[in-house]
Each structure stands twice: as C-alpha cells, then as structure tokens.
mmCIF file of C-alpha atoms in Angstrom:
data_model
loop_
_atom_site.group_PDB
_atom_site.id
_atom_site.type_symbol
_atom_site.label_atom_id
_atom_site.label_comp_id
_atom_site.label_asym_id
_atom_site.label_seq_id
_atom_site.Cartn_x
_atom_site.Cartn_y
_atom_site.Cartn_z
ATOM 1 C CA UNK A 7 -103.663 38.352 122.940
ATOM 2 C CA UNK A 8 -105.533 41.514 120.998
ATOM 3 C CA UNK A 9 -103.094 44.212 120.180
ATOM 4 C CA UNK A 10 -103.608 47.308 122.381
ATOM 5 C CA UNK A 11 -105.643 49.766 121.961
ATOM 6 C CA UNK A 12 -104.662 53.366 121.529
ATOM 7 C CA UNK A 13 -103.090 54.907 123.680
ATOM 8 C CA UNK A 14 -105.248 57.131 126.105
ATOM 9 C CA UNK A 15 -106.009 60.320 124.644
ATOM 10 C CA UNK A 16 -105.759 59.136 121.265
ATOM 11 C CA UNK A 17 -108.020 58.447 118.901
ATOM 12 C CA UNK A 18 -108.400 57.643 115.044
ATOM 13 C CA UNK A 19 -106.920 55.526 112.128
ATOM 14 C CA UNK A 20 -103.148 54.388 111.232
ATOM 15 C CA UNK A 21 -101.196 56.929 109.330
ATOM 16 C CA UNK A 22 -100.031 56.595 106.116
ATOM 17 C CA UNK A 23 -96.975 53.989 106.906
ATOM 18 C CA UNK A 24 -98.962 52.559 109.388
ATOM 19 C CA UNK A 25 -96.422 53.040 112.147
ATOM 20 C CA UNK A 26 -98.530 55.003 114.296
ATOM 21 C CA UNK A 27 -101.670 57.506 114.415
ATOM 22 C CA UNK A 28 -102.576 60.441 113.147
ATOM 23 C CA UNK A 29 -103.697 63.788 114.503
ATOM 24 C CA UNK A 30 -107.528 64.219 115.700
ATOM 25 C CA UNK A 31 -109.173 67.368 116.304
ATOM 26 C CA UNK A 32 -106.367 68.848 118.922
ATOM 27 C CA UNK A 33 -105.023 65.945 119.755
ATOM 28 C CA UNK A 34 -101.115 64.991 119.184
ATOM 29 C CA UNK A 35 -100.603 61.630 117.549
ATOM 30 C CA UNK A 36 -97.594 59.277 117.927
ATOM 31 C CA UNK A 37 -94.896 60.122 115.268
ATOM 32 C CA UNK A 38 -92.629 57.776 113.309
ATOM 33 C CA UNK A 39 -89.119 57.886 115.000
ATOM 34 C CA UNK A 40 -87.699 59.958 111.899
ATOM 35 C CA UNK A 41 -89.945 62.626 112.203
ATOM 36 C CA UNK A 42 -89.961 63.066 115.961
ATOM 37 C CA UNK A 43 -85.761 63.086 116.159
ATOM 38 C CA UNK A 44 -86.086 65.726 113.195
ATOM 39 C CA UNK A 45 -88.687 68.032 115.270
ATOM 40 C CA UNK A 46 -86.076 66.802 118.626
ATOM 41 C CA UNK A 47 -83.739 68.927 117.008
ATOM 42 C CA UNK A 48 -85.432 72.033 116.311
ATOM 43 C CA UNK A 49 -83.860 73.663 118.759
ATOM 44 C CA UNK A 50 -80.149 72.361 117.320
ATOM 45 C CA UNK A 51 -80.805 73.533 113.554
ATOM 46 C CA UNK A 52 -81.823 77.092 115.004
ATOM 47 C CA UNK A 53 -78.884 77.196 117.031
ATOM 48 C CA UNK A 54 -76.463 76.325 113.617
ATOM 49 C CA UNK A 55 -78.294 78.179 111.346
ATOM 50 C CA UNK A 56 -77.815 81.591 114.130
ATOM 51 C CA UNK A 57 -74.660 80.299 114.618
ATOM 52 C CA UNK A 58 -74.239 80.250 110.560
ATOM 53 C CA UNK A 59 -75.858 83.434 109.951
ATOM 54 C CA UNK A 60 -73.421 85.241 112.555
ATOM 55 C CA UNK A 61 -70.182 83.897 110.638
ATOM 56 C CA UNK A 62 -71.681 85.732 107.250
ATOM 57 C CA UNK A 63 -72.343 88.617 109.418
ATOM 58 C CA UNK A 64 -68.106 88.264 110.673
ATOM 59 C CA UNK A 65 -67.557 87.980 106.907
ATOM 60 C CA UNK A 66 -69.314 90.465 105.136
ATOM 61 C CA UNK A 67 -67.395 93.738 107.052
ATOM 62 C CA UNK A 68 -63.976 92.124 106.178
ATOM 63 C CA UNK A 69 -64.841 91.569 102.485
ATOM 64 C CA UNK A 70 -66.388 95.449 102.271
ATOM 65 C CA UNK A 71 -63.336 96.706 103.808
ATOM 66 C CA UNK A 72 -61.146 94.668 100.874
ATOM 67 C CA UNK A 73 -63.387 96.270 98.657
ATOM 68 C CA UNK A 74 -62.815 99.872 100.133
ATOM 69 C CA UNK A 75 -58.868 99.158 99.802
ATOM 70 C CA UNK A 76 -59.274 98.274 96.591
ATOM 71 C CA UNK A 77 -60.851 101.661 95.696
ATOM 72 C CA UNK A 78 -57.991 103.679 97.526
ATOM 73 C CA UNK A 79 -55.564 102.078 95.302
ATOM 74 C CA UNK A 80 -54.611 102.457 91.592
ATOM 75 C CA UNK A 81 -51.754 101.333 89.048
ATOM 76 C CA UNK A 82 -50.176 103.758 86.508
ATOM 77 C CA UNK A 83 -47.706 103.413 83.668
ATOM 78 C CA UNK A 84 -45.975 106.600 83.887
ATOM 79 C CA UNK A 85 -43.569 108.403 81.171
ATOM 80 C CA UNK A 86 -39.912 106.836 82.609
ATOM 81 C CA UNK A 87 -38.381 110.133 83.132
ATOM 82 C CA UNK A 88 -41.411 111.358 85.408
ATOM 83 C CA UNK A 89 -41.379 108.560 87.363
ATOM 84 C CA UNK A 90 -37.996 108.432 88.486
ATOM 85 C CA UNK A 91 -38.490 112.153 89.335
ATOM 86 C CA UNK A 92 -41.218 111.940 91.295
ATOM 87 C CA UNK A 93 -39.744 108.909 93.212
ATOM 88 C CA UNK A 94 -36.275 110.380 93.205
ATOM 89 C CA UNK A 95 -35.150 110.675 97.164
ATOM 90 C CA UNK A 96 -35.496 114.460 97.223
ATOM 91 C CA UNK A 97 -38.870 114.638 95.717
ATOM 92 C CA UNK A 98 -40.338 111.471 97.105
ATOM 93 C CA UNK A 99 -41.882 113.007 100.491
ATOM 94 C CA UNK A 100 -43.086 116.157 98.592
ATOM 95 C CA UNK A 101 -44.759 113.958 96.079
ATOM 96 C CA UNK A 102 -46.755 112.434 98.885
ATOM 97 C CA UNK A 103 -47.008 116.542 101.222
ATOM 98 C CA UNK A 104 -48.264 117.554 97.608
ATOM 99 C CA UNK A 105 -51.192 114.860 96.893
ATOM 100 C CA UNK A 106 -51.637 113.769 100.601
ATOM 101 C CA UNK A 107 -50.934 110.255 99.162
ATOM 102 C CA UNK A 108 -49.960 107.745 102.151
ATOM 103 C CA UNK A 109 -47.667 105.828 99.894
ATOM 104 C CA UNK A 110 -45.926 105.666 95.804
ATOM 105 C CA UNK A 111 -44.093 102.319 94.711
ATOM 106 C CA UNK A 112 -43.019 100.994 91.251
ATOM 107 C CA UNK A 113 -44.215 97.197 91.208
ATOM 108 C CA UNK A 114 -42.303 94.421 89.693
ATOM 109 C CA UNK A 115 -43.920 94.993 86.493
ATOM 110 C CA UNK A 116 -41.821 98.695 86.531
ATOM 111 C CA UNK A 117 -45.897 100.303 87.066
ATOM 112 C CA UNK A 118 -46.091 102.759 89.798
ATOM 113 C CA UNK A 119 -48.919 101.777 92.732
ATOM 114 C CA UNK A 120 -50.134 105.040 94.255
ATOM 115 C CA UNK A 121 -52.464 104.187 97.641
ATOM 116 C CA UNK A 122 -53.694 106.710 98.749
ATOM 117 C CA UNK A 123 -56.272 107.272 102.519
ATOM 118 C CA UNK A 124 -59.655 107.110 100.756
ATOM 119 C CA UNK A 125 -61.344 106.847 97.698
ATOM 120 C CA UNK A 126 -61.548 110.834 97.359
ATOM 121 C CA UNK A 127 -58.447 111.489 98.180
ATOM 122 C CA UNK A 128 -57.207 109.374 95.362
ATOM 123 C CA UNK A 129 -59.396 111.289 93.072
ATOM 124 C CA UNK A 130 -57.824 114.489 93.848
ATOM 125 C CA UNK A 131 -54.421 113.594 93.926
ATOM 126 C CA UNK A 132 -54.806 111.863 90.453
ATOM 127 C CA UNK A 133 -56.178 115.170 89.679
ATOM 128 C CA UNK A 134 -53.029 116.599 90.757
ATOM 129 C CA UNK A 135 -50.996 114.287 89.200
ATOM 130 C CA UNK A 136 -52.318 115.033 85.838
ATOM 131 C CA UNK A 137 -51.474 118.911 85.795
ATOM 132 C CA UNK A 138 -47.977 118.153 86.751
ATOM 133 C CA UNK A 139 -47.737 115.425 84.184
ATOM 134 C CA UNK A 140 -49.145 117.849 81.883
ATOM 135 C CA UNK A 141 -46.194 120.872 82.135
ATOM 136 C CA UNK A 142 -43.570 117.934 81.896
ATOM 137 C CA UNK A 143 -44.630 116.950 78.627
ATOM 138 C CA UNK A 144 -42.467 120.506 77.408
ATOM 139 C CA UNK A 145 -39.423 118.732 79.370
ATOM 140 C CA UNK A 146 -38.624 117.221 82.602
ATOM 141 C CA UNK A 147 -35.705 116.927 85.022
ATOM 142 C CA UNK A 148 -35.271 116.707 88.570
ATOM 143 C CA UNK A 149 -35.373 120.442 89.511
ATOM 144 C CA UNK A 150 -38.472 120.963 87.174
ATOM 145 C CA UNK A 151 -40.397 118.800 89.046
ATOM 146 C CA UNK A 152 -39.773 119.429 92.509
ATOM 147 C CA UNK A 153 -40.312 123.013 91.911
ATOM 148 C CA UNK A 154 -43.858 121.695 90.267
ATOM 149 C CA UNK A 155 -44.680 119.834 93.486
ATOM 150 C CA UNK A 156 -43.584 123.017 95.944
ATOM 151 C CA UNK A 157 -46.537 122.958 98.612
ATOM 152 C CA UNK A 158 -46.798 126.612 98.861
ATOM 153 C CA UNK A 159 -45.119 128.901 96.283
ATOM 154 C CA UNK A 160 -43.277 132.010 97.737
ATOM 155 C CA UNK A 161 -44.741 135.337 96.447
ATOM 156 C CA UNK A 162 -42.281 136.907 94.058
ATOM 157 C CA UNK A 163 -42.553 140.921 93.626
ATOM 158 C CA UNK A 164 -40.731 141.110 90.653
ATOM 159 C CA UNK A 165 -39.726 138.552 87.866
ATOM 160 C CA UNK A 166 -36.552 139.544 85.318
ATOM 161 C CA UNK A 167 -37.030 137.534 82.276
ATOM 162 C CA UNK A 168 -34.593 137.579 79.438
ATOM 163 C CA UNK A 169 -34.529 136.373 76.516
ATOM 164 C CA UNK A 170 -30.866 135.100 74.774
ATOM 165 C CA UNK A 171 -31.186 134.828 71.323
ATOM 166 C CA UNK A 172 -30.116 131.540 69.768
ATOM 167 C CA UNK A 173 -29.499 133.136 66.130
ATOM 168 C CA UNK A 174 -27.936 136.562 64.853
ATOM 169 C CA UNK A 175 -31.523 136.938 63.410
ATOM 170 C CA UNK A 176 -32.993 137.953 66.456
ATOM 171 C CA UNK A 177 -32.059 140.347 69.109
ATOM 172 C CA UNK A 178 -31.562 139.263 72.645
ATOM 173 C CA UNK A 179 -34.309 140.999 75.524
ATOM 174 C CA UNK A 180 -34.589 141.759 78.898
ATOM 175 C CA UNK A 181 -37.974 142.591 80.834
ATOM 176 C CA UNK A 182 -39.353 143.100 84.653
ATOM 177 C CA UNK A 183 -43.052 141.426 85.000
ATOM 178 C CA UNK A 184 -44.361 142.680 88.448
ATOM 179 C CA UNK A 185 -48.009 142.975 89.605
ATOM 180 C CA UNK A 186 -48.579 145.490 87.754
ATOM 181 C CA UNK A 187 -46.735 145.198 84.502
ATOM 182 C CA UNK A 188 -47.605 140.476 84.132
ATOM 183 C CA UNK A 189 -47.095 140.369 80.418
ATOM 184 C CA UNK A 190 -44.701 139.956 77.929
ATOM 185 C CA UNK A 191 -45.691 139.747 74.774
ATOM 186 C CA UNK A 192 -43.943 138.818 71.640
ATOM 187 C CA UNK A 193 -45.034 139.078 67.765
ATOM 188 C CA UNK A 194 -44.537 141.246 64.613
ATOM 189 C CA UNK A 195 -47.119 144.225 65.867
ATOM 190 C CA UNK A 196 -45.210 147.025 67.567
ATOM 191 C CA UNK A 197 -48.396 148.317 69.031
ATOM 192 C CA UNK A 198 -49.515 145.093 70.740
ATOM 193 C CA UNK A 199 -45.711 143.734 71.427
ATOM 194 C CA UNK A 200 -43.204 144.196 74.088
ATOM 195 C CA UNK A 201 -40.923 142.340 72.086
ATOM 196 C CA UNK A 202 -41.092 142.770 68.333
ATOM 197 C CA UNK A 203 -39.662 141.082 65.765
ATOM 198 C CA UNK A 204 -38.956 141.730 62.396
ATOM 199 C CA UNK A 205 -38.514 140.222 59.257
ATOM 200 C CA UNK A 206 -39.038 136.883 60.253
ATOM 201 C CA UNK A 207 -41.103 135.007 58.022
ATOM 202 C CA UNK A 208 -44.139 132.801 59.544
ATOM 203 C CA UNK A 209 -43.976 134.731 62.702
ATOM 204 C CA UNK A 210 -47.804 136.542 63.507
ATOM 205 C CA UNK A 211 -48.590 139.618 64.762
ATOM 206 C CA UNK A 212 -48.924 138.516 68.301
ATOM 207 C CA UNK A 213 -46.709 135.274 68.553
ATOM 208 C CA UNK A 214 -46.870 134.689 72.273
ATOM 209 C CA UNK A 215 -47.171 135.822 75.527
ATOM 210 C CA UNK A 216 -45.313 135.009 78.784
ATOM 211 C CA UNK A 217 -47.217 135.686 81.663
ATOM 212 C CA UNK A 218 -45.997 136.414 85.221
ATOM 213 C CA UNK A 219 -47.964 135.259 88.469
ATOM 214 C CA UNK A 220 -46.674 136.336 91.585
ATOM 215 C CA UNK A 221 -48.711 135.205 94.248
ATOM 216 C CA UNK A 222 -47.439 131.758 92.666
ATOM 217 C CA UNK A 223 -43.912 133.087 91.583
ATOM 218 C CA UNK A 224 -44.178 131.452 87.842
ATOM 219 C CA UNK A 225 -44.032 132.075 84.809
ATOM 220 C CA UNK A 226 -46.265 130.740 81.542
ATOM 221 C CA UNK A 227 -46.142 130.781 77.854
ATOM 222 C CA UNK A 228 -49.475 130.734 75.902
ATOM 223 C CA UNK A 229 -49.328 130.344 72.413
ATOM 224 C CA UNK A 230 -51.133 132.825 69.927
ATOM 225 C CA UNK A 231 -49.433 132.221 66.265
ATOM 226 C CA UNK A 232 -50.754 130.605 63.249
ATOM 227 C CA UNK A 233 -47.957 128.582 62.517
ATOM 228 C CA UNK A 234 -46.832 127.451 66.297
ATOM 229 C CA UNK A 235 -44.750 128.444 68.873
ATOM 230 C CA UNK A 236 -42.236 125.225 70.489
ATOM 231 C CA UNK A 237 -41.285 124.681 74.049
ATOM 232 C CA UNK A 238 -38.227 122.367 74.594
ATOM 233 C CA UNK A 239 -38.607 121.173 70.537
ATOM 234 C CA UNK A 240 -42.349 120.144 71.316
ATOM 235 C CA UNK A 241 -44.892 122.373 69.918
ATOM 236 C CA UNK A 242 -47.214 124.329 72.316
ATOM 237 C CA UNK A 243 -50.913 123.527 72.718
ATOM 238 C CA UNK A 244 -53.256 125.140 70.794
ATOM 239 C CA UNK A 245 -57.372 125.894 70.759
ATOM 240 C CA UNK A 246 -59.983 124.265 71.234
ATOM 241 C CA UNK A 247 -58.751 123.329 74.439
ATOM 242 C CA UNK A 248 -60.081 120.473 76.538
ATOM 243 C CA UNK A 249 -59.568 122.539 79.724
ATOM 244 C CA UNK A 250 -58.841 126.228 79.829
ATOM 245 C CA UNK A 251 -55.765 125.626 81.915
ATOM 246 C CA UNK A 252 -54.197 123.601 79.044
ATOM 247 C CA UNK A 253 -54.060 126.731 77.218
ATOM 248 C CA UNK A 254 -51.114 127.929 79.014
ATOM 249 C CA UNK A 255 -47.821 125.944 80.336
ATOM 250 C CA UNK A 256 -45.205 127.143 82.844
ATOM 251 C CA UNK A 257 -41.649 128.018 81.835
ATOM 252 C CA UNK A 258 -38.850 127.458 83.748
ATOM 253 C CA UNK A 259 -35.132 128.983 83.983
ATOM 254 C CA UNK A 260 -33.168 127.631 80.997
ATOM 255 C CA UNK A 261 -36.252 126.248 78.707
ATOM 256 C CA UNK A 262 -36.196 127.149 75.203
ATOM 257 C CA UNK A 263 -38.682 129.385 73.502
ATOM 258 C CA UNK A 264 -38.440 128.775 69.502
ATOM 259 C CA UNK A 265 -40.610 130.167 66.653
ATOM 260 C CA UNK A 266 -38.884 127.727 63.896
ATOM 261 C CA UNK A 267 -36.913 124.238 64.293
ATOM 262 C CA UNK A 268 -34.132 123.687 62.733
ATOM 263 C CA UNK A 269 -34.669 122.172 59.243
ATOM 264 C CA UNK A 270 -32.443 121.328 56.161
ATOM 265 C CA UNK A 271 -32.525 124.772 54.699
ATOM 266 C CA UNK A 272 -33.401 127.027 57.848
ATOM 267 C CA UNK A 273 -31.874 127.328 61.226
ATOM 268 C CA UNK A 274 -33.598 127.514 64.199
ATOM 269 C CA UNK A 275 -35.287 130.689 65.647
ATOM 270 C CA UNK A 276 -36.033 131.331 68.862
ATOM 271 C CA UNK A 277 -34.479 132.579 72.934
ATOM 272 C CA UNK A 278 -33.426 130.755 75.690
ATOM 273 C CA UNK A 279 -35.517 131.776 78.621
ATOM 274 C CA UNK A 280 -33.764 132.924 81.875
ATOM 275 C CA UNK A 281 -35.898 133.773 84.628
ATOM 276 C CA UNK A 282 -34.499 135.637 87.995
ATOM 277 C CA UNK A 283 -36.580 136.758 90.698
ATOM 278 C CA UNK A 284 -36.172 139.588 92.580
ATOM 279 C CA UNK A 285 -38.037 140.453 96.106
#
C-alpha cells in the first residue's frame, strides 16, 4: 500500500536524516527520537544545573572563611630566650591581655603560631610584639618581660636612680627624677651634666641621658656619644633612626650602663643601674 501521508498539520520535505519532517512556517515537525528525549529533559538539566549551581554557592562561603583564618594567623621564629618568656606560665595570659591575641603555641617545628580574632587585630599585636622584642634585644629574663607586657603601668611620683660604679675610675651616683626634674644626664660638660665625669678618655660632652616617665613608671637610656654608649654588653642604637622610638630603650633595675668594654689593655667603664620607686 502507499506510505502515509503526513501527518495532519504537517507539511513539507524529509529532514536531513530523513527520519521525519521539518519545520514549516509555524508549524512543529516530527523530531528524531534523540532530539526530542534531549528537549524531554529540559526541565531535568535545569533542575541539575540549579541544583549544581547551589552546591558552589554552599562552597564558596566555607572556602572564604578558610581564607579569612588563614589571614588571622601567622608563624614566627622568635629569639629562644623571648619565646620561652613570653610563653612562660606567668606571662602567658598577659601576653595574650597585652595583644588581645586569642591564642600563642610553639609548633613542632619549635616556631611560635600566634592566631589572633581578625586580620587587624593581628596587625596590631604584631605591632606590639615588635616594640617588646625590640627593648629585649639589651637583655631579657623573665621579670623583664612581664614588666614589658604590664597592661596598665602604675604612675610613679618619684624614681631614685643610682648609679654603682663598676671601676675605682668612676664615682658612684644617686638621683630623684620626678615630673618635674625627668632627666639625668651624663657626659664630660659640667654645665649640661647631672653626672660628670672626668678624665675618661672617649667619653663626650653629653654621653647619655636617662629619662624618667611617670605616667608609665619607666625609665630610658638614649644614647648621645661619639664613640657609643652599651646596654647589657650590646651597644645602644644610634641616628638615623628607622622610627623615632628606636632612639631610646628602657632600663630596668640591675641593667648595666657602660661607656667602655672590657678589652686586653682597658677595663671596663661604666654603673650598674638600680632603680627604686617611690610614691
């Protein structure tokens, strides 16, 4: 018998493959099965691709957040000495009151992982952690340190400092720094110096000063001499300074102030610093 016509409402030549018609003006024509159990599905694919595009979405906070940890959290190599004093039990929980740090631990690589609550808070107490490292480069111990890290210093009216000689050359010294009265300086110049010193070679007109701070109850030694004044055997900073605070470091009760290390033909020259507050 003939083969059938086209189906009503249909109209026009084969397709391509010749499995069916074409479309005609408006008309739909009859697909291959392939094609019409791919466009069956449209509705499936939009469902997984939604369903796809929704798990990225799950994704993407989780992987920001491990990104924002990652920025909250740093690893140092710190001088030995430092770090056990920071992470000694007494000065452990000030460390962290001082730099608002939620948490300091030495790794298994001996490194010490600071973590702090957000990314500028572990800029500042990094900032923080540098000026303290900085003053215990002139000597460090447990005491030192924990004063260093004291939240809130208590006012001090009036500091005693003396100075104990560590040679016959010199002459021991006592002196009260209050508000009024925050230097203490020491050189050749009578005029200039509360403590003067003669006929010491290599020492300058005005060697050094101490000066007193009460509001933060310290003491600090700048360094004014041509040939160097030394701090616990390491020589004192001297200009151009990187940052005006490095021009000055803070003494503490029992460091030792010397104008000449020992050497094969000279001894050394310099005080012992005690420091006693009063008020």
């Amino acid at each position: 018998c003939p083969p059938p016509g086209p189906a009503p409402g249909v109209s026009g030549p084969a397709g391509p493959d010749g499995q069916g018609p074409v479309l005609t003006g408006d008309t739909l024509a009859i697909l291959p099965e392939k094609l019409r159990g791919i466009l069956d599905s449209q509705q499936s694919i939009a469902q997984e691709v939604m369903a796809l595009k929704q798990s990225l979405g799950a994704c993407g906070p989780s992987l920001k957040d491990e990104a924002k940890e990652e920025e909250k959290e740093t690893v140092l190599r710190l001088n030995q000495k430092l770090q056990e004093c920071l992470l000694h039990p007494d000065n452990e929980q000030k460390f962290l009151a001082r730099t608002g740090l939620a948490a300091a631990a030495v790794n298994e690589d001996g490194m010490v992982v600071l973590r702090a609550h957000s990314k500028k808070g572990l800029m500042k107490a990094l900032g923080q952690l540098r000026r303290l490292a900085y003053h215990c480069q002139w000597g460090c111990n447990k005491a030192k340190v924990s004063a260093l890290l004291a939240e809130k210093a208590k006012p001090v009216n009036t500091m005693v400092v003396r100075l104990a000689a560590t040679s016959s050359r010199l002459q021991s010294h006592e002196a009260r720094l209050t508000h009024k009265v925050r230097k203490l300086r020491i050189g050749t110049q009578a005029s200039d110096c509360q403590v003067c010193i003669d006929g010491i070679p290599g020492l300058s007109r005005k060697h050094c000063t101490i000066t007193f701070e009460p509001e933060k109850g310290a003491c600090y030694v700048q360094d004014l001499s041509t040939n160097g004044t030394y701090l616990n055997g390491k020589r004192l900073p001297r200009p151009p300074y990187k940052n005006p605070q490095d021009a000055r470091v803070r003494v503490f009760h029992g460091d030792e102030l010397f104008f000449r290390m020992r050497s094969d033909d000279a001894e050394e020259l310099g005080f012992v610093l005690n420091l006693v507050e009063l008020g």
